[in-house]
Tab-separated table of C-alpha atoms in Angstrom:
chain	number	residue	atom	x	y	z
A	1	ASP	CA	56.164	41.276	131.670
A	2	ALA	CA	54.255	44.114	133.339
A	3	GLY	CA	51.919	44.517	130.405
A	4	VAL	CA	51.005	47.824	128.822
A	5	ILE	CA	51.501	50.662	131.254
A	6	GLN	CA	49.564	53.911	131.105
A	7	SER	CA	49.842	57.051	133.176
A	8	PRO	CA	48.186	58.811	134.743
A	9	ARG	CA	45.245	56.554	135.584
A	10	HIS	CA	43.012	59.519	136.243
A	11	GLU	CA	43.307	63.095	135.064
A	12	VAL	CA	41.029	65.972	135.919
A	13	THR	CA	41.740	69.262	134.218
A	14	GLU	CA	40.067	72.493	133.313
A	15	MET	CA	38.981	73.404	129.833
A	16	GLY	CA	41.780	75.000	127.866
A	17	GLN	CA	44.581	73.180	129.664
A	18	GLU	CA	47.063	70.884	127.956
A	19	VAL	CA	46.784	67.193	128.742
A	20	THR	CA	49.458	64.579	128.105
A	21	LEU	CA	48.749	60.879	128.363
A	22	ARG	CA	51.568	58.378	128.422
A	23	CYS	CA	51.975	54.787	127.371
A	24	LYS	CA	54.666	52.140	127.622
A	25	PRO	CA	53.940	49.173	125.355
A	26	ILE	CA	54.948	45.589	125.995
A	27	SER	CA	58.619	45.110	125.251
A	28	GLY	CA	59.175	43.737	121.759
A	29	HIS	CA	55.776	44.713	120.406
A	30	ASP	CA	55.992	46.706	117.194
A	31	TYR	CA	52.462	48.083	116.945
A	32	LEU	CA	50.960	50.662	119.280
A	33	PHE	CA	47.367	51.887	119.222
A	34	TRP	CA	45.566	54.736	120.940
A	35	TYR	CA	41.810	54.387	121.516
A	36	ARG	CA	39.140	56.538	123.081
A	37	GLN	CA	36.070	55.011	124.751
A	38	THR	CA	32.832	56.805	125.592
A	39	MET	CA	29.321	55.608	126.251
A	40	MET	CA	28.018	57.453	123.227
A	41	ARG	CA	30.625	56.475	120.644
A	42	GLY	CA	32.024	53.237	122.007
A	43	LEU	CA	35.657	52.346	121.326
A	44	GLU	CA	37.274	54.534	118.676
A	45	LEU	CA	40.732	54.059	117.184
A	46	LEU	CA	42.544	57.393	117.185
A	47	ILE	CA	45.957	56.542	115.751
A	48	TYR	CA	48.377	53.667	115.462
A	49	PHE	CA	52.114	53.290	115.034
A	50	ASN	CA	54.291	50.583	113.534
A	51	ASN	CA	57.945	50.579	114.561
A	52	ASN	CA	57.462	54.071	116.018
A	53	VAL	CA	56.086	55.485	112.754
A	54	PRO	CA	52.489	56.776	112.629
A	55	ILE	CA	50.587	54.695	110.084
A	56	ASP	CA	47.008	55.906	110.312
A	57	ASP	CA	45.856	58.976	112.211
A	58	SER	CA	42.500	59.315	110.478
A	59	GLY	CA	40.734	58.744	113.785
A	60	MET	CA	42.284	61.758	115.471
A	61	PRO	CA	39.272	64.014	115.960
A	62	GLU	CA	40.877	67.423	115.605
A	63	ASP	CA	44.169	69.235	115.326
A	64	ARG	CA	44.015	69.658	119.075
A	65	PHE	CA	45.046	66.013	119.308
A	66	SER	CA	48.589	64.884	118.589
A	67	ALA	CA	50.519	61.685	119.264
A	68	LYS	CA	54.188	60.827	119.221
A	69	MET	CA	56.287	57.736	119.641
A	70	PRO	CA	59.902	58.839	120.092
A	71	ASN	CA	61.117	55.295	120.743
A	72	ALA	CA	59.888	51.723	120.946
A	73	SER	CA	59.071	51.938	124.628
A	74	PHE	CA	57.182	55.202	124.935
A	75	SER	CA	54.294	57.069	123.360
A	76	THR	CA	52.308	60.166	124.251
A	77	LEU	CA	48.891	61.464	123.314
A	78	LYS	CA	48.497	65.178	123.800
A	79	ILE	CA	45.372	67.294	123.778
A	80	GLN	CA	45.857	71.037	123.564
A	81	PRO	CA	43.668	72.835	124.402
A	82	SER	CA	41.375	70.367	126.112
A	83	GLU	CA	37.577	70.673	125.967
A	84	PRO	CA	34.813	69.060	128.059
A	85	ARG	CA	33.825	66.823	125.117
A	86	ASP	CA	37.266	65.228	125.305
A	87	SER	CA	36.235	63.579	128.568
A	88	ALA	CA	36.591	59.829	128.022
A	89	VAL	CA	38.725	56.834	128.862
A	90	TYR	CA	41.813	56.664	126.688
A	91	PHE	CA	43.405	53.284	126.098
A	92	CYS	CA	46.764	52.345	124.729
A	93	ALA	CA	47.274	48.872	123.259
A	94	SER	CA	50.202	47.076	121.681
A	95	SER	CA	50.598	44.039	119.479
A	96	LEU	CA	53.221	41.992	117.703
A	97	VAL	CA	53.274	41.344	113.983
A	98	GLY	CA	52.796	37.678	113.176
A	99	ALA	CA	50.695	37.077	116.277
A	100	SER	CA	47.405	37.564	114.444
A	101	TYR	CA	47.414	41.131	115.682
A	102	GLU	CA	45.993	40.209	119.060
A	103	GLN	CA	46.092	43.400	121.054
A	104	TYR	CA	47.116	43.892	124.666
A	105	PHE	CA	45.417	46.809	126.348
A	106	GLY	CA	46.602	49.034	129.147
A	107	PRO	CA	44.338	49.926	132.080
A	108	GLY	CA	43.341	53.227	130.521
A	109	THR	CA	43.428	56.867	131.566
A	110	ARG	CA	40.113	58.370	132.653
A	111	LEU	CA	40.156	61.999	131.544
A	112	THR	CA	37.684	64.513	132.886
A	113	VAL	CA	37.732	68.031	131.472
A	114	THR	CA	35.651	70.524	133.431
B	1	SER	CA	35.648	52.483	109.591
B	2	GLN	CA	33.085	49.710	109.379
B	3	GLN	CA	32.147	48.635	112.852
B	4	GLY	CA	30.920	45.248	113.812
B	5	GLU	CA	27.489	45.086	115.323
B	6	GLU	CA	26.732	42.993	118.347
B	7	ASP	CA	23.536	41.757	119.833
B	8	PRO	CA	22.106	41.791	122.278
B	9	GLN	CA	23.372	45.095	123.657
B	10	ALA	CA	22.710	43.780	127.148
B	11	LEU	CA	22.108	40.314	128.529
B	12	SER	CA	21.185	39.274	132.059
B	13	ILE	CA	21.233	35.614	133.108
B	14	GLN	CA	21.403	33.472	136.213
B	15	GLU	CA	24.602	31.840	137.328
B	16	GLY	CA	24.988	28.430	135.725
B	17	GLU	CA	23.124	29.358	132.560
B	18	ASN	CA	24.753	29.708	129.168
B	19	ALA	CA	25.271	33.121	127.565
B	20	THR	CA	25.333	33.663	123.818
B	21	MET	CA	26.464	36.856	122.121
B	22	ASN	CA	26.431	37.524	118.412
B	23	CYS	CA	28.569	39.669	116.155
B	24	SER	CA	27.982	40.664	112.544
B	25	TYR	CA	30.331	42.411	110.175
B	26	LYS	CA	30.203	43.723	106.636
B	27	THR	CA	33.527	42.975	104.994
B	28	SER	CA	35.647	39.891	104.391
B	29	ILE	CA	37.915	39.156	107.336
B	30	ASN	CA	41.230	37.495	108.112
B	31	ASN	CA	40.336	36.661	111.660
B	32	LEU	CA	37.816	37.553	114.323
B	33	GLN	CA	38.647	38.008	117.985
B	34	TRP	CA	36.640	38.337	121.174
B	35	TYR	CA	37.639	40.556	124.068
B	36	ARG	CA	36.287	41.029	127.578
B	37	GLN	CA	36.244	44.302	129.487
B	38	ASN	CA	35.586	44.359	133.195
B	39	SER	CA	34.273	47.605	134.619
B	40	GLY	CA	37.005	50.202	134.847
B	41	ARG	CA	39.595	48.017	133.138
B	42	GLY	CA	41.173	47.588	129.729
B	43	LEU	CA	40.096	44.973	127.218
B	44	VAL	CA	41.471	41.464	127.544
B	45	HIS	CA	41.827	39.094	124.612
B	46	LEU	CA	39.772	35.903	125.004
B	47	ILE	CA	39.888	33.900	121.801
B	48	LEU	CA	40.668	34.194	118.100
B	49	ILE	CA	39.138	32.354	115.174
B	50	ARG	CA	40.611	32.471	111.692
B	51	SER	CA	38.540	32.930	108.554
B	52	ASN	CA	39.072	29.298	107.517
B	53	GLU	CA	37.857	27.961	110.864
B	54	ARG	CA	34.247	27.346	111.804
B	55	GLU	CA	34.433	26.627	115.503
B	56	LYS	CA	36.901	27.005	118.309
B	57	HIS	CA	36.886	26.175	122.003
B	58	SER	CA	38.779	27.518	124.984
B	59	GLY	CA	37.683	26.333	128.404
B	60	ARG	CA	34.074	27.436	128.856
B	61	LEU	CA	34.204	29.546	125.688
B	62	ARG	CA	32.977	28.408	122.305
B	63	VAL	CA	33.238	30.624	119.240
B	64	THR	CA	31.651	29.955	115.889
B	65	LEU	CA	32.209	31.752	112.628
B	66	ASP	CA	29.983	31.746	109.568
B	67	THR	CA	31.741	33.683	106.821
B	68	SER	CA	28.815	33.231	104.419
B	69	LYS	CA	26.578	35.092	106.855
B	70	LYS	CA	29.378	37.363	108.051
B	71	SER	CA	28.615	36.529	111.632
B	72	SER	CA	30.170	35.037	114.735
B	73	SER	CA	28.861	33.965	118.099
B	74	LEU	CA	30.460	33.618	121.503
B	75	LEU	CA	28.999	31.075	123.892
B	76	ILE	CA	29.950	31.073	127.563
B	77	THR	CA	28.821	27.875	129.229
B	78	ALA	CA	27.985	27.462	132.910
B	79	SER	CA	28.313	31.173	133.540
B	80	ARG	CA	29.637	32.576	136.800
B	81	ALA	CA	29.157	35.914	138.503
B	82	ALA	CA	32.791	36.674	137.617
B	83	ASP	CA	31.847	36.542	133.918
B	84	THR	CA	29.948	39.807	134.354
B	85	ALA	CA	31.630	42.187	131.902
B	86	SER	CA	31.308	43.743	128.465
B	87	TYR	CA	32.247	41.518	125.561
B	88	PHE	CA	33.494	42.883	122.248
B	89	CYS	CA	34.124	41.243	118.930
B	90	ALA	CA	36.913	42.630	116.794
B	91	PHE	CA	38.007	41.701	113.325
B	92	LEU	CA	41.014	42.054	111.088
B	93	SER	CA	40.295	42.534	107.410
B	94	GLY	CA	42.273	42.966	104.218
B	95	SER	CA	45.696	44.496	104.552
B	96	ALA	CA	44.680	46.465	107.618
B	97	ARG	CA	46.766	45.971	110.705
B	98	GLN	CA	44.235	47.497	113.061
B	99	LEU	CA	41.234	45.747	114.525
B	100	THR	CA	37.693	46.996	114.012
B	101	PHE	CA	35.713	46.618	117.219
B	102	GLY	CA	32.022	45.957	117.644
B	103	SER	CA	29.744	47.918	119.903
B	104	GLY	CA	29.852	45.350	122.700
B	105	THR	CA	27.432	43.261	124.755
B	106	GLN	CA	27.045	43.979	128.457
B	107	LEU	CA	26.651	40.630	130.239
B	108	THR	CA	25.365	40.463	133.793
B	109	VAL	CA	25.449	37.114	135.575
B	110	LEU	CA	23.283	37.097	138.662
B	111	PRO	CA	24.384	34.931	141.591
């Protein structure tokens, strides 16, 4: 298996622009998580899905952030409009129920908003 | 959410020495996991210990869990330069299906 796939790996955009991050989880995994990592705040859980349904989005910082999972093999995290404080590394992770919830992380998307 | 706390925040040792990192948490847990993150990469699962276990080994890794003290430690024996990374504890508690991650320990192994 190719593991969790994220795209793009790097994104540089100007303040006010829309940003869309993409994730393909490991085939067969039924949980998908979006995290944000910064030096100041560490690793923060933004939202997670179970069987494509959002379960907990309490970590989503503002209404500017939205996430979707239209099917079992694809999820997006959108920021609109983006702001410089959104600059961070965004990780997607997936896991399988019954496997002690061990998570498999993607390589991350480094977002820079200027 | 309640984060785990790790100490030390940073640790620098010579190759061949042992490295010990500690994690504390505040709630009862189902299991506790340790992850490694190399610079610029995603986190990689290392080892899991269940709440009814006290010690677990995997290669050069040894994890202990003390539920009475709500703490865990990760020992890396005979460290190598390639072990240089950030190490995070993460725990699963209650009916939650998401992990709560600690703040991480940055380990540097000097050749």
